[in-house]
Amino acid sequence: MKRKTIIYFNILLAFLAVQFLFSCKNTSDEKTEEREKPKTEEKTQEPENKEVALTQAQYDASDIVLGTFESKNLSEVINANGYTKLPPQNQADVSVFMAGIVKSIRVIEGEFVKAGQTIAILESPEFTRLQESFLISKSNTEFLAAEFERQKTLSDENVNAKKAFQKTKADFETEKARYNSLQKQLNILHINVSGSGNIVSTVAVTAPISGYITEVNIKIGSNVQPGNSLFSIVDNTKMHVDLLVYEKDLQKVKPDQTVRFVLTNQDNAEIHGKIFSVGKAFENETKSVAVHADILNDKQILIPGMYVNALIDIGKNKVNALPVDAVIKADGREFIFVLEDEKAEPEKNESVEKLYHFQRIEVKSGTTQLGYVQVTPLQVLEKNAKIVLKGAYYIQSHLLKSDGGGGHEH
């Protein structure tokens, strides 16, 4: 009897153990199914759009600039540094060929002059002596020319000896060479000796090229000598940029590629250029080669020696881009503002005031180059949406001041 009790007890324990194992497996399977079951009830986070309204006075004070996306190549580019530069033929140092005293100065630094324009007057007794020598030589040449013709006729008729004719010919040729030399010297000095024989003691110093006066190195009464620079003139119409490209990028650079750069003193306006020449030798020991590019913009005020940070476009992968100031960051996210509409709303005194409503749109930014950033809106915008390019931070500050952290949500 005791043995049967033990057998029944062991069978019961075995049965309970099997039941326990099946129970654990079912619990585990239920948990697995629960984890694997898609969370259909959870909602994805939608982009949060907020609005802010500005009065006409606030809008005018904010200097807001509206615009739209620009198509730019921000990824397939080569960064290069360099300087604006003028070719030698567009620069000039003005000097004189004979010593003299400065009698008058007719220009100042920064003034535009045309080629051939008188910019100073010099005075010297050497000018009068040169004209005197020219007039004497002119008279001698005329006399010897007549004598040459007379001796030639006599020689042809064998009336006089050949020796007399040859001497007259030599004297005439010598005086004619002296006359031509003196005439060229007067032409260089811009002195025109009239047939009346009037002699002047002053000469005009003229501009050799059109351009701007950058230096005036004389004053009234200065004693100038040949070879000394009196003025410096530059013609900025042929300005180009010299960019230094390193050896690793050299094979990617070719003529006719587009160059883009900005200058901080030009309100960050983007300036375009086009490569016209690639250097064939390294610059000093920098292992970089000079790349020359024409400047296509003609409205910027550029002077030689300006530092530039440029992008050379080597591809055609263009993206939608905005100025970096158009994108603001808040709560770890990025936004732009779009002008939604312009409404006239009555105030308490029943007067009507124009209001500008801006909607904040969440975006995702990408590559940043030369003050522009790739921007992808997280919702569809109208094709001609008016995006705030400048003044976004001003609008954001008004948004933060409003109740509940900024505006009403859509």
CSV table of C-alpha atoms in Angstrom, one decimal, residues 21 80 178 224 265 302 344:
chain,number,residue,atom,x,y,z
A,21,LEU,CA,6.5,23.9,-18.8
A,80,ALA,CA,40.3,77.2,-53.6
A,178,ARG,CA,68.5,115.0,-86.8
A,224,VAL,CA,60.6,115.4,-61.5
A,265,ASN,CA,32.3,93.9,-48.2
A,302,LEU,CA,36.5,95.1,-56.9
A,344,ALA,CA,-5.8,93.6,-42.9
